[in-house]
CSV table of C-alpha atoms in Angstrom, one decimal:
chain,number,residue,atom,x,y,z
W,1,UNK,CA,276.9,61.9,55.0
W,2,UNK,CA,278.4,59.8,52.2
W,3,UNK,CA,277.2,56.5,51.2
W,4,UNK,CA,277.6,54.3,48.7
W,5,UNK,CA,274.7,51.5,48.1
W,6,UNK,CA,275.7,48.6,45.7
W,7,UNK,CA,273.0,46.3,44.0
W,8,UNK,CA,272.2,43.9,41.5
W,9,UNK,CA,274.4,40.7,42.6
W,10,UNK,CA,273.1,37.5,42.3
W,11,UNK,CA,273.7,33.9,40.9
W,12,UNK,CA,274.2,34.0,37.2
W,13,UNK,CA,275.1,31.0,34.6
W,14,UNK,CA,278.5,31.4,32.6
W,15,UNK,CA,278.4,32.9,29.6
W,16,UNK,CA,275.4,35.6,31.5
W,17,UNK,CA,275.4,39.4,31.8
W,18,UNK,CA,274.2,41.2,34.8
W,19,UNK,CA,274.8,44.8,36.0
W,20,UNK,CA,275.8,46.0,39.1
W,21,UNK,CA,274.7,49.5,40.2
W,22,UNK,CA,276.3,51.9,43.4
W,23,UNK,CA,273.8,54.2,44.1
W,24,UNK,CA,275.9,57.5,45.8
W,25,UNK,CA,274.3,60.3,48.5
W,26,UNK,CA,276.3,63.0,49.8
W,27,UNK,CA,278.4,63.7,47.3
W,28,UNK,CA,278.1,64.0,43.3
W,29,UNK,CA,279.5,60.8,41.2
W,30,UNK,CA,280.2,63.2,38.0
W,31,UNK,CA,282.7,65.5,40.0
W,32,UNK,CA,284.9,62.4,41.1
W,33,UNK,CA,286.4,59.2,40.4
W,34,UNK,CA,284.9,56.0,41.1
W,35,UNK,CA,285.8,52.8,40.9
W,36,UNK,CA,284.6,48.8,41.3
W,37,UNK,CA,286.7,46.5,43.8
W,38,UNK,CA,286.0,42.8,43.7
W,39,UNK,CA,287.1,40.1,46.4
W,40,UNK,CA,287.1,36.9,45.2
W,41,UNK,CA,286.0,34.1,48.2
W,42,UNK,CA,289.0,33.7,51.1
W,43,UNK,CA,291.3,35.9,48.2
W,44,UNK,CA,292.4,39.8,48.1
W,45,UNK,CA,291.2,42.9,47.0
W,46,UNK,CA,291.5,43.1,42.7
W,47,UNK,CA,290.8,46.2,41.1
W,48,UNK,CA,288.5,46.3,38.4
W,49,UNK,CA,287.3,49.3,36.6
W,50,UNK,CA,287.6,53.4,36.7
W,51,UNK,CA,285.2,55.9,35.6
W,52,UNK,CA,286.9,59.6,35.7
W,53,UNK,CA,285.0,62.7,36.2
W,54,UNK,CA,286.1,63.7,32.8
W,55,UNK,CA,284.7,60.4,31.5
W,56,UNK,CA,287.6,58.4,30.7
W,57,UNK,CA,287.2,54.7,31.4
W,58,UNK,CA,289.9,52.4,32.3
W,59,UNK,CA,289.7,48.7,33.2
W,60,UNK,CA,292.0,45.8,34.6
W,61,UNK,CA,293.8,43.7,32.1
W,62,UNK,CA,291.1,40.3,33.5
W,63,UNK,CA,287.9,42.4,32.1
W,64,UNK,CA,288.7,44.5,29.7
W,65,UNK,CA,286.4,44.2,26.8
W,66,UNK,CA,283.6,42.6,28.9
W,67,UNK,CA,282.9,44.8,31.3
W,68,UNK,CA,281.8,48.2,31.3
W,69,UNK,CA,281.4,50.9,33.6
W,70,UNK,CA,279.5,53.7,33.1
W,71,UNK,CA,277.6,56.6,35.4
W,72,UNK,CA,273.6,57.9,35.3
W,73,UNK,CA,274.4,62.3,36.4
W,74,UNK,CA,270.7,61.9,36.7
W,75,UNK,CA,270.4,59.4,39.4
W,76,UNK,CA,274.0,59.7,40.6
W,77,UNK,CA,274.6,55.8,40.2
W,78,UNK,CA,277.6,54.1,38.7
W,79,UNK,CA,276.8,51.1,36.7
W,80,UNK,CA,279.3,48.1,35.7
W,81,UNK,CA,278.0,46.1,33.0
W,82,UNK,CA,279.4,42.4,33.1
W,83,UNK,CA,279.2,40.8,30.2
W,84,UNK,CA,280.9,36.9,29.4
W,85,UNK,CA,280.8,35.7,33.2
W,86,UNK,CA,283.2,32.9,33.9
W,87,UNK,CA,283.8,31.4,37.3
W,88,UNK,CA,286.8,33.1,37.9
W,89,UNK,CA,284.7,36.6,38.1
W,90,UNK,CA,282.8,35.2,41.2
W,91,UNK,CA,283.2,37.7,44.0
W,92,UNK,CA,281.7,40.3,45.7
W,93,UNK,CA,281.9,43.7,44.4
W,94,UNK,CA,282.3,47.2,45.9
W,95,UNK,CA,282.5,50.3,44.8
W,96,UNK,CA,284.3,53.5,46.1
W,97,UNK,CA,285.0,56.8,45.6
W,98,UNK,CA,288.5,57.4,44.2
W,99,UNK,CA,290.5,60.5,45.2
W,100,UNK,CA,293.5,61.7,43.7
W,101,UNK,CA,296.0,62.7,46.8
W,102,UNK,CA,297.8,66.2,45.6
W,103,UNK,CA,300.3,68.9,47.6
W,104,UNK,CA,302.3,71.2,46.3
W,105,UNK,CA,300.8,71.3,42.6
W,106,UNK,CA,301.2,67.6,41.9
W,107,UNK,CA,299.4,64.2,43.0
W,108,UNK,CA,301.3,61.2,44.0
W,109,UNK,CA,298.6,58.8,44.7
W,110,UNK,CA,295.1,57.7,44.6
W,111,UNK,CA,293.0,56.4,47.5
W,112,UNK,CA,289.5,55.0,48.1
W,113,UNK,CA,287.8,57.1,50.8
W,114,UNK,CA,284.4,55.3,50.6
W,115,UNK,CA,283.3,51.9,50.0
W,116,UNK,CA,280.2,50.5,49.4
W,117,UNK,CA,278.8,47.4,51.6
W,118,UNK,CA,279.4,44.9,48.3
W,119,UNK,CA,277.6,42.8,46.3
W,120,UNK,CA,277.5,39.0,45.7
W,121,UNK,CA,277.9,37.7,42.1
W,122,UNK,CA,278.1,33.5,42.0
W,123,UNK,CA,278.6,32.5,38.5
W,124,UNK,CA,277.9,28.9,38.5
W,125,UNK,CA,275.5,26.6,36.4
O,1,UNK,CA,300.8,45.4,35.9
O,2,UNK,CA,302.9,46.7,38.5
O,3,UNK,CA,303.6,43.8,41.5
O,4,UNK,CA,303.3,44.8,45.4
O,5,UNK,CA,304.2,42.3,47.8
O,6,UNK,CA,303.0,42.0,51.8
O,7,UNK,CA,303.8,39.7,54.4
O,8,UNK,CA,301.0,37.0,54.4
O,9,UNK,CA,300.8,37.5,58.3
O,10,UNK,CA,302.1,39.4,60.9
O,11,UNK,CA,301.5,38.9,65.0
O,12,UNK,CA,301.9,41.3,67.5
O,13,UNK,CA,301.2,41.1,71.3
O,14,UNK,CA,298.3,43.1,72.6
O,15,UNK,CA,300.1,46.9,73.2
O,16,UNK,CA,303.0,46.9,71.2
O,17,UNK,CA,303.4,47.9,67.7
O,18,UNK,CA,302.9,46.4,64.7
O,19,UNK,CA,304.5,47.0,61.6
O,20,UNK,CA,303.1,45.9,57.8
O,21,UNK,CA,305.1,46.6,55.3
O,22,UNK,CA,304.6,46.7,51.3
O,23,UNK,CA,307.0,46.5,48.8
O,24,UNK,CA,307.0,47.7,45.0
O,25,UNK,CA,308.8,49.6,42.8
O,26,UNK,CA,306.1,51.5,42.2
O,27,UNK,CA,306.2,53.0,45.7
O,28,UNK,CA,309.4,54.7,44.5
O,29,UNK,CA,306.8,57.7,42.6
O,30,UNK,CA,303.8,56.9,44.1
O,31,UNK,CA,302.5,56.8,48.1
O,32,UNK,CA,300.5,53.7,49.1
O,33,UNK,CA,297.5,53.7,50.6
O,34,UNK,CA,296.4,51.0,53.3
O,35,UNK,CA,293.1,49.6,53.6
O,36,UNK,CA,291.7,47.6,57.2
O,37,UNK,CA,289.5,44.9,56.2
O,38,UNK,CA,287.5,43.2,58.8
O,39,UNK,CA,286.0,39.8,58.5
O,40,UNK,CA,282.2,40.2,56.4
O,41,UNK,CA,283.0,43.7,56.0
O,42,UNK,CA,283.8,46.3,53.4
O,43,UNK,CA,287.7,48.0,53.5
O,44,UNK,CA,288.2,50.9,55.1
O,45,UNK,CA,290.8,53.7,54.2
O,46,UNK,CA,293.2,53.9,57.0
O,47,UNK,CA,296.2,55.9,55.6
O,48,UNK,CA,297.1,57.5,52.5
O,49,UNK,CA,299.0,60.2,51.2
O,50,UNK,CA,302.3,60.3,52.6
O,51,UNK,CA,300.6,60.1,56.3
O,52,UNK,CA,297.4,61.0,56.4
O,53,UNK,CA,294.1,59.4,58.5
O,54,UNK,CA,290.8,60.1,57.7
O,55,UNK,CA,288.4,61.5,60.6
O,56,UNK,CA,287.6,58.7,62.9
O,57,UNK,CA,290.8,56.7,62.5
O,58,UNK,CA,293.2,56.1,65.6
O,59,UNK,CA,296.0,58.1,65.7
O,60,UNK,CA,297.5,54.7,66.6
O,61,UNK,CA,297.9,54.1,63.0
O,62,UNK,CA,301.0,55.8,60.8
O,63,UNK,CA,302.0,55.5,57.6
O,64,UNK,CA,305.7,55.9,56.0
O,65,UNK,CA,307.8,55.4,52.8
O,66,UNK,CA,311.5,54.7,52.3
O,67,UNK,CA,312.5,53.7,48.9
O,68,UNK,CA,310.1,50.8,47.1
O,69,UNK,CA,308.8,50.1,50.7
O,70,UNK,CA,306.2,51.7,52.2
O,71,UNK,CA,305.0,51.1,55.6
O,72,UNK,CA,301.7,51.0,57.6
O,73,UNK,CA,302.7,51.0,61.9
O,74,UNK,CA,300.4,50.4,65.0
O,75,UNK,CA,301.5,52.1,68.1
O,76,UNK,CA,299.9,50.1,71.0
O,77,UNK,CA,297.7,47.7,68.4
O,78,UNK,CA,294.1,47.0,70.3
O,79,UNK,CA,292.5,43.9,70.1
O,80,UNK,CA,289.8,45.5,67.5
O,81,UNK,CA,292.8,46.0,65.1
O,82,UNK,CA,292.9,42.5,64.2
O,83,UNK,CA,292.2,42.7,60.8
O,84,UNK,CA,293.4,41.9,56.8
O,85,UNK,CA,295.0,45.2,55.9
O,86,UNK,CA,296.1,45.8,52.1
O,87,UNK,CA,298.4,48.1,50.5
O,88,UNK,CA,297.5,49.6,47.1
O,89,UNK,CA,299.4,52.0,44.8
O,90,UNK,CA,299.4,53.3,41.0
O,91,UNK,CA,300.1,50.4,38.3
O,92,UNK,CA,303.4,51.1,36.8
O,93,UNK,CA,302.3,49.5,33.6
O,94,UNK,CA,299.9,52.5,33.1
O,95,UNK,CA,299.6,54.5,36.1
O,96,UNK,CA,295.7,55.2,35.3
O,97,UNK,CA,294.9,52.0,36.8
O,98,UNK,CA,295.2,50.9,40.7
O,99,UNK,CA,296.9,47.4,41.7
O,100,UNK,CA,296.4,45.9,45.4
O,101,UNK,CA,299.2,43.8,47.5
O,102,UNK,CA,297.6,40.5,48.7
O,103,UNK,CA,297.1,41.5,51.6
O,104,UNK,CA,298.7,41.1,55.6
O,105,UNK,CA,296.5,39.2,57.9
O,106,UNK,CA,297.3,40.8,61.9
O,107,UNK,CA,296.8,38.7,64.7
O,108,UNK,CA,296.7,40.4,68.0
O,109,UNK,CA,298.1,38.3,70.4
């Protein structure tokens, strides 16, 4: 069975670091794509970050150069480092598993076939 | 980044069929995917591809695509369909990274 287990939310001053883990079973992080999701309070789903199989790292235009996501083979965990919190980064978190939809030789689409239950990060002082 | 639009809201009587719709250039190249979001609980993948569920969604649910809009259709919507759904595609911008529509909050009447 597939699960995704997210950790390391909390309530953090601005300016603060913290890192969120997603702890995976069932299937192995380093032979997919994963991403991080975060839902701001009442708002929608933002993407945030991407960590391919083959390594690459890609990040939305609002982190990019604070955060960081990286991946532990070992203890098949994703990690996103957040680094320079402001209030605007207040939101819980998920993380899912990110599939490239293919037929007929080429892919037209990604999807997320499995979330995480989220974690809370407050930034406040 | 590449812009997708939804309808804020949409109502449907207990039954009949809803339809959400997302618009975006994007959706031109690239199938959407639609996400049901529940309140106090994580998204779950509900179509993607150019109609495809996942095991243990209702074959209620259907997904289609005709120019920059794709659609996401309830045939007899249940009263446990009520629900935020979201529409997500590539970023046309760079098509590496993943941009969400804001979201369709479905009453079921």
């Amino acid at each position: 069975e597939v699960q995704l287990v997210e950790s390391g939310g909390g309530v953090i001053q601005p300016g603060g670091s913290l890192r969120l883990s997603c702890a995976a079973s069932g299937f192995t992080v380093s032979s997919n794509y994963m991403s991080w999701v975060r839902q701001a309070p009442g708002k929608g789903l933002e993407w945030v970050s991407v960590i391919y199989s083959s390594d690459s790292t890609y990040y939305a235009d609002s982190v990019k150069g604070r955060f960081t996501i990286s991946r532990d083979n070992s203890k098949n965990t994703v990690y996103l480092q957040m680094n320079s919190l402001g209030a605007d980064d207040t939101a819980v978190y998920y993380c899912a598993r990110d599939r490239d939809y293919c037929s007929g030789g080429s892919c037209y689409s990604r999807y997320f076939d499995y979330w995480g239950q989220g974690t809370l990060v407050i930034v406040s002082s | 980044s590449s812009e997708l639009t939804q309808d804020p809201a949409v109502s449907v009587a207990l039954g009949q069929t809803a339809k959400i719709t997302c618009q975006g250039d994007i959706l031109r190249s690239y199938y959407a995917s639609w996400y049901q979001q529940k309140a106090g609980q994580a998204p779950v993948l509900v179509i993607y591809g150019k109609n495809n569920r996942p095991s243990g969604i209702p074959d209620r649910f259907s997904g289609s695509s005709s120019g920059n809009t794709a659609s996401l259709t309830i045939t007899g919507a249940q009263a446990e369909d009520e629900a935020d759904y979201y529409c997500k595609s590539r970023d046309s911008s760079d098509n590496r990274h993943v941009v969400f529509a804001g979201g369709t909050k479905l009453t079921v009447l």
